[in-house]
mmCIF file of C-alpha atoms in Angstrom:
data_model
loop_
_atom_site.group_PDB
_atom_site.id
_atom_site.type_symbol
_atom_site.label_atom_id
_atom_site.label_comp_id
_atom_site.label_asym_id
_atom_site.label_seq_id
_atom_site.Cartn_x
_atom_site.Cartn_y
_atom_site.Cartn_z
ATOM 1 C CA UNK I 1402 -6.823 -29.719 53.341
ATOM 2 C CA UNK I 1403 -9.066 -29.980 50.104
ATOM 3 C CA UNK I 1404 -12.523 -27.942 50.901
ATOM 4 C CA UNK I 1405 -15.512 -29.012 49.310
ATOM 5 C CA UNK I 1406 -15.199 -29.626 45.806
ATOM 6 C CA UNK I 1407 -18.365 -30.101 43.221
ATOM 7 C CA UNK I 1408 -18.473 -31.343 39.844
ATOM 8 C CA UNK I 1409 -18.792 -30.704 36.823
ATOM 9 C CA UNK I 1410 -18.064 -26.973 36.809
ATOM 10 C CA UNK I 1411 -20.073 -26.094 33.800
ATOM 11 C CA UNK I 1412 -23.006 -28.289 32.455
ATOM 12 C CA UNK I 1413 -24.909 -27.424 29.716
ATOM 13 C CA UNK I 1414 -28.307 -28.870 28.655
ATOM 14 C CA UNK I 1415 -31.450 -28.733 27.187
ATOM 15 C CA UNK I 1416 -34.888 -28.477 28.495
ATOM 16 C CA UNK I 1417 -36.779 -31.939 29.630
ATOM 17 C CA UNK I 1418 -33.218 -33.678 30.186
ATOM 18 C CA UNK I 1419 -31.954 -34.622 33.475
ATOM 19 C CA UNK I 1420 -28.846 -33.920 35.411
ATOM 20 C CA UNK I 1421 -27.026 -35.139 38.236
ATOM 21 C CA UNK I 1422 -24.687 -32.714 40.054
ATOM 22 C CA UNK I 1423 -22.189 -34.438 42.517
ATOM 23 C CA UNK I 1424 -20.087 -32.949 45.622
ATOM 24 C CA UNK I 1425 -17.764 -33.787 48.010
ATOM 25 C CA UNK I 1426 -17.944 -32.276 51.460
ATOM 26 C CA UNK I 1427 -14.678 -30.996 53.567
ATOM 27 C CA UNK I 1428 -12.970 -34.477 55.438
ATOM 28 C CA UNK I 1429 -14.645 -35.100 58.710
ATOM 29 C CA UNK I 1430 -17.700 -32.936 57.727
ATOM 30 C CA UNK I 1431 -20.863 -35.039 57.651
ATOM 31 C CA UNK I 1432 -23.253 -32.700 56.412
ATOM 32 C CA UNK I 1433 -24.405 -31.556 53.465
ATOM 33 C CA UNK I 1434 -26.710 -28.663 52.004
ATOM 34 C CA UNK I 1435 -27.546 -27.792 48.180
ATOM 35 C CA UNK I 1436 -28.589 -23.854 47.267
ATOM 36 C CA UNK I 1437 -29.179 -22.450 44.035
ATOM 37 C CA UNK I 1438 -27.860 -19.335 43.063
ATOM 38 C CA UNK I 1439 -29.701 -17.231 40.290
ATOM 39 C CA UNK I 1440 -27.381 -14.315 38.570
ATOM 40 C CA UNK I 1441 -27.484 -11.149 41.029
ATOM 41 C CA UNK I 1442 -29.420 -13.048 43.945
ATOM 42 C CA UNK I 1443 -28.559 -14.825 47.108
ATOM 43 C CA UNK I 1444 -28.607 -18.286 47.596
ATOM 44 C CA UNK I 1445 -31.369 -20.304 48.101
ATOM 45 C CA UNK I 1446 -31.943 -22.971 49.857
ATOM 46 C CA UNK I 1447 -32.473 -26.344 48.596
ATOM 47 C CA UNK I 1448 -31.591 -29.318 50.653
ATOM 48 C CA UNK I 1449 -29.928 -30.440 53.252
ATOM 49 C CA UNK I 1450 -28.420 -34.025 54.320
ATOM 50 C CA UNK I 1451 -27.343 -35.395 57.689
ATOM 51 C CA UNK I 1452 -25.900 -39.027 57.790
ATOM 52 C CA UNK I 1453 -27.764 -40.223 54.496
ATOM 53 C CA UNK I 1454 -30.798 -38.635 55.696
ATOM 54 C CA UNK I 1455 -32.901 -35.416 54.683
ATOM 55 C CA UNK I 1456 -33.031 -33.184 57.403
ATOM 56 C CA UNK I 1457 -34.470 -29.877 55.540
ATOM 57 C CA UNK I 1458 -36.156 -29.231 51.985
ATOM 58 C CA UNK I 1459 -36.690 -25.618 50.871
ATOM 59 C CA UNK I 1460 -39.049 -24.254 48.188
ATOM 60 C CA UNK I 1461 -38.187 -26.279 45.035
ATOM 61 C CA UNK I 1462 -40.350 -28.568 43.396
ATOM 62 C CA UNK I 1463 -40.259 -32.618 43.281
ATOM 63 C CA UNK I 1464 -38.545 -32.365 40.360
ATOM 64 C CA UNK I 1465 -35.402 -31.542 42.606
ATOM 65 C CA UNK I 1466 -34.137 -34.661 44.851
ATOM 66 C CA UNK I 1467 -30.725 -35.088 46.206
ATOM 67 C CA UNK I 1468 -29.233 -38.419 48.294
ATOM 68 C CA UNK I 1469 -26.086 -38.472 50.412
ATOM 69 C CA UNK I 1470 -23.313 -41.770 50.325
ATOM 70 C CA UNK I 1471 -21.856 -43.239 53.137
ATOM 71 C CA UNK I 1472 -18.862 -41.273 52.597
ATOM 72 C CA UNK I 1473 -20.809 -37.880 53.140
ATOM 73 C CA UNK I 1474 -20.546 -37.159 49.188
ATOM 74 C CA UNK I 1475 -23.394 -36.108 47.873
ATOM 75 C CA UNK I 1476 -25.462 -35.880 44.401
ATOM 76 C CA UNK I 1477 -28.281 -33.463 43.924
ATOM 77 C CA UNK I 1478 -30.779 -35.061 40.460
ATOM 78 C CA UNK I 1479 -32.806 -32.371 38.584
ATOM 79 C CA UNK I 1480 -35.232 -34.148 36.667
ATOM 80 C CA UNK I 1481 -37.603 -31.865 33.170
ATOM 81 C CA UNK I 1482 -35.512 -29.297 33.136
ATOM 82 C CA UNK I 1483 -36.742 -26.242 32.971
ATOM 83 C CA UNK I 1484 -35.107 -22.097 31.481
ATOM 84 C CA UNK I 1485 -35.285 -21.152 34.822
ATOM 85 C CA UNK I 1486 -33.277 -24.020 36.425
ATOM 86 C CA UNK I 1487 -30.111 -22.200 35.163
ATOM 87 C CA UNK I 1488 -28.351 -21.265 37.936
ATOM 88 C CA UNK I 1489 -25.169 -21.963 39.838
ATOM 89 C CA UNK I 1490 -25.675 -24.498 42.109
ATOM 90 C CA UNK I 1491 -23.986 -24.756 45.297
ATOM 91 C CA UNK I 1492 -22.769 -27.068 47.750
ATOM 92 C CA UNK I 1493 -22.237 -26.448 51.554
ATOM 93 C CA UNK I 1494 -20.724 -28.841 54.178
ATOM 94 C CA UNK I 1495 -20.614 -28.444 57.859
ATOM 95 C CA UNK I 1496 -19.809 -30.927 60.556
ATOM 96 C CA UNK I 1497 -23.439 -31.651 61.319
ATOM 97 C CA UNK I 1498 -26.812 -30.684 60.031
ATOM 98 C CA UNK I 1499 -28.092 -28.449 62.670
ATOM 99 C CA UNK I 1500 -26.655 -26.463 65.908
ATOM 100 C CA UNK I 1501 -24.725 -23.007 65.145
ATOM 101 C CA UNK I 1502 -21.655 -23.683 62.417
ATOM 102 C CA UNK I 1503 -20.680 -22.436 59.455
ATOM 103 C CA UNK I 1504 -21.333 -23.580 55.981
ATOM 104 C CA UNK I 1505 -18.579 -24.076 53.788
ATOM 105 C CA UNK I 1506 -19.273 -23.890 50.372
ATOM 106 C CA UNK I 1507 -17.765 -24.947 46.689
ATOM 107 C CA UNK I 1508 -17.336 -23.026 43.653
ATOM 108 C CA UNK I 1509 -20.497 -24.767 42.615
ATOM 109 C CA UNK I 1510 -21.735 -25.693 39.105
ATOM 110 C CA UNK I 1511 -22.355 -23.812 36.524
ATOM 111 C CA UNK I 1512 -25.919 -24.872 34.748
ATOM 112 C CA UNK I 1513 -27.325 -23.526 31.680
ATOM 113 C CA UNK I 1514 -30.467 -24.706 30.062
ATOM 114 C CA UNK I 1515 -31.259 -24.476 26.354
ATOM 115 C CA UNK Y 263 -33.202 7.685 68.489
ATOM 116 C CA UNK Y 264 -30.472 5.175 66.947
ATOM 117 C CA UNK Y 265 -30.190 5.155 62.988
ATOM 118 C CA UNK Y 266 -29.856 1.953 61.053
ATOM 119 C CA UNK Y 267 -27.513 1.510 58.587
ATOM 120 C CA UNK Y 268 -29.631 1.102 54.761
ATOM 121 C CA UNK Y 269 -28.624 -1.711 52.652
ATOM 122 C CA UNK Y 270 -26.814 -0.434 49.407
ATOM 123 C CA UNK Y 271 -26.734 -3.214 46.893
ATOM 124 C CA UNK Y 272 -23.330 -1.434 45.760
ATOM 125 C CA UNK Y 273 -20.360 0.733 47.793
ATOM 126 C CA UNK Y 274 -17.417 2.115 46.502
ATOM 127 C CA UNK Y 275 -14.644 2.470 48.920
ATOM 128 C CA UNK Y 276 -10.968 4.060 48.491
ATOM 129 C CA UNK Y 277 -8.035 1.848 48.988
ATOM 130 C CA UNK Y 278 -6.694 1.896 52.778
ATOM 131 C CA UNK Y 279 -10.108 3.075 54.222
ATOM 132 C CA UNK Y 280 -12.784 1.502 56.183
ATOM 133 C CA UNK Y 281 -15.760 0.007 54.700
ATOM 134 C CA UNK Y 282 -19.032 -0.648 56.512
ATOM 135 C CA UNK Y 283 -21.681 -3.242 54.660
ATOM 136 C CA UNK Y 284 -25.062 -3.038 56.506
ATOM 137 C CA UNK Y 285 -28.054 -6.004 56.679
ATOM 138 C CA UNK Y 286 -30.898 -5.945 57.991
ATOM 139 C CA UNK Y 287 -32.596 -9.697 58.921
ATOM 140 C CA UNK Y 288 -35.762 -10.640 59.504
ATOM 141 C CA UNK Y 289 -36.375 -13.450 61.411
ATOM 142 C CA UNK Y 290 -36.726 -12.847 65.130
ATOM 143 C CA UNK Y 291 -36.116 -16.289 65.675
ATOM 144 C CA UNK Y 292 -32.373 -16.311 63.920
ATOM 145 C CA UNK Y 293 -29.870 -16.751 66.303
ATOM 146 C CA UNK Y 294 -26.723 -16.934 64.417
ATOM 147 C CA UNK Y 295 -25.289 -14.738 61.315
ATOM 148 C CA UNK Y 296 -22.374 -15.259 58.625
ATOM 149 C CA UNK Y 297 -20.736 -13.097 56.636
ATOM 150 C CA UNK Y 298 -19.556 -13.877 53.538
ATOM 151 C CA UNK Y 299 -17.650 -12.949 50.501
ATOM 152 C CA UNK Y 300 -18.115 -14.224 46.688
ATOM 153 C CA UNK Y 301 -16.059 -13.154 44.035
ATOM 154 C CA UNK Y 302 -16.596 -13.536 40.756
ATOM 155 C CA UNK Y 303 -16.591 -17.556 39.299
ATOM 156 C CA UNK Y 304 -16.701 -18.917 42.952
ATOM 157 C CA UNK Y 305 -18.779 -19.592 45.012
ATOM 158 C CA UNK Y 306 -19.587 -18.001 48.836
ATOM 159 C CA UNK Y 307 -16.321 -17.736 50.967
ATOM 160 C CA UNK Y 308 -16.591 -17.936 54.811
ATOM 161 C CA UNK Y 309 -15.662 -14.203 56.305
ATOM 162 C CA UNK Y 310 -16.928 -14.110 60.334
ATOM 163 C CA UNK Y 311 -19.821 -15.132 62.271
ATOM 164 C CA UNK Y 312 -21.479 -14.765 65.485
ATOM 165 C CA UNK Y 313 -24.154 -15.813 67.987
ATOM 166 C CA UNK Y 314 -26.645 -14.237 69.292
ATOM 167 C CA UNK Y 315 -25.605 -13.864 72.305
ATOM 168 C CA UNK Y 316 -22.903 -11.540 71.040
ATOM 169 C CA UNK Y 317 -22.999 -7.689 70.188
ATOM 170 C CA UNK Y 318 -19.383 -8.054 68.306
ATOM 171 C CA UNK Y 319 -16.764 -10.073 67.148
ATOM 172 C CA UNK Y 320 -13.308 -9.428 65.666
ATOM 173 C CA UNK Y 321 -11.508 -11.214 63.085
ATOM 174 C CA UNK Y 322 -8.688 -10.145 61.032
ATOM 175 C CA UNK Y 323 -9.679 -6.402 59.398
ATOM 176 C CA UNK Y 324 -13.321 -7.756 60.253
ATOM 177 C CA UNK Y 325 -15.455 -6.557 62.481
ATOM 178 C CA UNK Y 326 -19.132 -7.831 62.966
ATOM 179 C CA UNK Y 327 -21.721 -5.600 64.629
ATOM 180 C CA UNK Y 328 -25.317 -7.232 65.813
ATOM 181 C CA UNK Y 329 -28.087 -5.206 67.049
ATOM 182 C CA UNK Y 330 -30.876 -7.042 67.869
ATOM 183 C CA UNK Y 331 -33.109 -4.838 68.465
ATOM 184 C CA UNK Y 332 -33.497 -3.569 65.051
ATOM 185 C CA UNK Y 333 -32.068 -6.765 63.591
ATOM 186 C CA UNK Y 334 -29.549 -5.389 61.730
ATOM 187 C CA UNK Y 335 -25.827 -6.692 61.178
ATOM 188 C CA UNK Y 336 -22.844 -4.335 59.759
ATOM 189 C CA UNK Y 337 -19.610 -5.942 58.618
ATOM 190 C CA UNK Y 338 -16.543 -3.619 58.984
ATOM 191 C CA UNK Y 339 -13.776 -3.607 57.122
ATOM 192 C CA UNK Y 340 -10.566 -2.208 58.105
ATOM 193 C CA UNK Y 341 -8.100 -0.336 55.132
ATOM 194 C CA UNK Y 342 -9.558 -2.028 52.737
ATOM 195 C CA UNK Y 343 -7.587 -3.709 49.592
ATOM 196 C CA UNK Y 344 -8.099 -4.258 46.048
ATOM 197 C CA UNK Y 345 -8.620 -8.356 46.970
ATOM 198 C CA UNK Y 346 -11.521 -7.052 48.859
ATOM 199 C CA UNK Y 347 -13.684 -6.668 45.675
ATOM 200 C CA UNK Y 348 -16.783 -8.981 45.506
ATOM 201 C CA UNK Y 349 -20.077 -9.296 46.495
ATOM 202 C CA UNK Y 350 -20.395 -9.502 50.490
ATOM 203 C CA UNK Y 351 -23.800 -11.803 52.209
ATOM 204 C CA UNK Y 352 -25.164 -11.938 54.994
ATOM 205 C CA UNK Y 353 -26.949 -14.854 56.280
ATOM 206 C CA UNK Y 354 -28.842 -16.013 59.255
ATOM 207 C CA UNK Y 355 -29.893 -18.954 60.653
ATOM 208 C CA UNK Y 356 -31.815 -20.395 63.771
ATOM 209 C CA UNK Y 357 -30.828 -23.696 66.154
ATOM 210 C CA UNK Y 358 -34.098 -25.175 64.978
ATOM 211 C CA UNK Y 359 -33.550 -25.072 61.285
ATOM 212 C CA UNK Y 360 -31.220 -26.214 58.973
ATOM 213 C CA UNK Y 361 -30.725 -23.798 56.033
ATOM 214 C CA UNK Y 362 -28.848 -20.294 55.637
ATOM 215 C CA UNK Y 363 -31.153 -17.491 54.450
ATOM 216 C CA UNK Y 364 -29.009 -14.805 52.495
ATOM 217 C CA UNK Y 365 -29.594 -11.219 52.024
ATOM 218 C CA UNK Y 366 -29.423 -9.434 48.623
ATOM 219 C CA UNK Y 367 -25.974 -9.259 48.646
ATOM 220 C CA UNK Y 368 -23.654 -5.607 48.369
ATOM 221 C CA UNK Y 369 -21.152 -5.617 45.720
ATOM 222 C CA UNK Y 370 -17.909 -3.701 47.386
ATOM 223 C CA UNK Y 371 -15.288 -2.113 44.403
ATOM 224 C CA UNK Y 372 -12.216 -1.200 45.435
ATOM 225 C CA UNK Y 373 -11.022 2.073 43.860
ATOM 226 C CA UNK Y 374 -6.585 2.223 43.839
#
């Protein structure tokens, strides 16, 4: 079975552009969470999406939206990019958004800002 | 009185022994805990995890440890392997939230 795949793997852009980020979560999982990952840190949390709907939102500012498709796919929109929005950015599924279940999580996608 | 293992952001560990990666959470309220493992160019792979209700679960080589007292977790690994390399997380979470917190992170090398 495929697990959660993301694309592209490496963006590149420059600051004040926007990107859109896209993933596809593990078949029959219907949630989805974004994290950022800076070099040499932990993820963090960014969002997470439950049947189209936003169930969590961590620290990031409103320049940082996401939406989720009736297939469970997902797309995660930074908008004035900034230096420090490079970062890997990950995507988790699960089966649903809350209760005790693991994350599964893609090999994410490389961003770099110029 | 009981010692708590530190969290070393690095470990080196000879091939075919045991390796022990310590965390230490810090919400009370967390009531579940992954392990995982990311190696280089990927992202987080899904080790072991257990409830709170739990002191210790086994996997395969894995062994989780939870005290809750001190809220720490250990992850044990059993003769460990050169494909064992990577950075190792730990993350918590509780039933009435939706995100995984992660820990620093302890980068495990594998000497042959």
């Amino acid at each position: 079975d495929a697990g959660v795949t993301q694309s592209p793997t490496h963006l590149i852009k420059t600051r004040g552009q926007h990107v859109t980020l896209r993933c596809s979560p593990i078949s029959g999982h219907k949630s989805v969470s974004w994290y950022q990952q800076v070099l040499g840190q932990g993820p963090q949390f960014i969002f997470q999406y439950y049947e189209k709907e936003e169930r969590g939102r961590g620290n990031f500012p409103d320049r940082f939206s996401a939406r989720q498709f009736p297939n469970y796919s997902s797309e995660l929109n930074v908008n004035a990019l900034l230096l420090g929005d490079s970062a890997l950015y990950l995507c988790a599924s699960s089966w649903e958004g809350g209760g005790n279940q693991p994350q599964h999580f893609g090999d994410g996608t490389r961003l770099s800002i110029l | 009185g009981e010692s708590v293992g530190l969290h070393l952001p690095t470990l080196s560990v000879q091939e075919g022994d045991n390796s022990i990666i310590n965390c230490a959470y810090s919400n009370s309220a967390s009531d579940y805990f992954i392990w995982y493992k990311q190696e280089s160019g990927k992202g987080p792979q899904f080790i072991i995890d257990i409830r709170s209700n739990m002191d210790k679960r086994q996997g395969q080589r894995v062994t989780v440890l939870l005290n809750k007292t001190v809220k720490h977790l250990s992850l044990q690994i059993a003769a460990t392997q050169p494909g064992d390399s990577a950075v190792y997380f730990c993350a918590e979470k509780s039933s009435n939230d939706y995100k995984l917190s992660f820990g620093a992170g302890t980068t495990v090398t594998v000497r042959a």
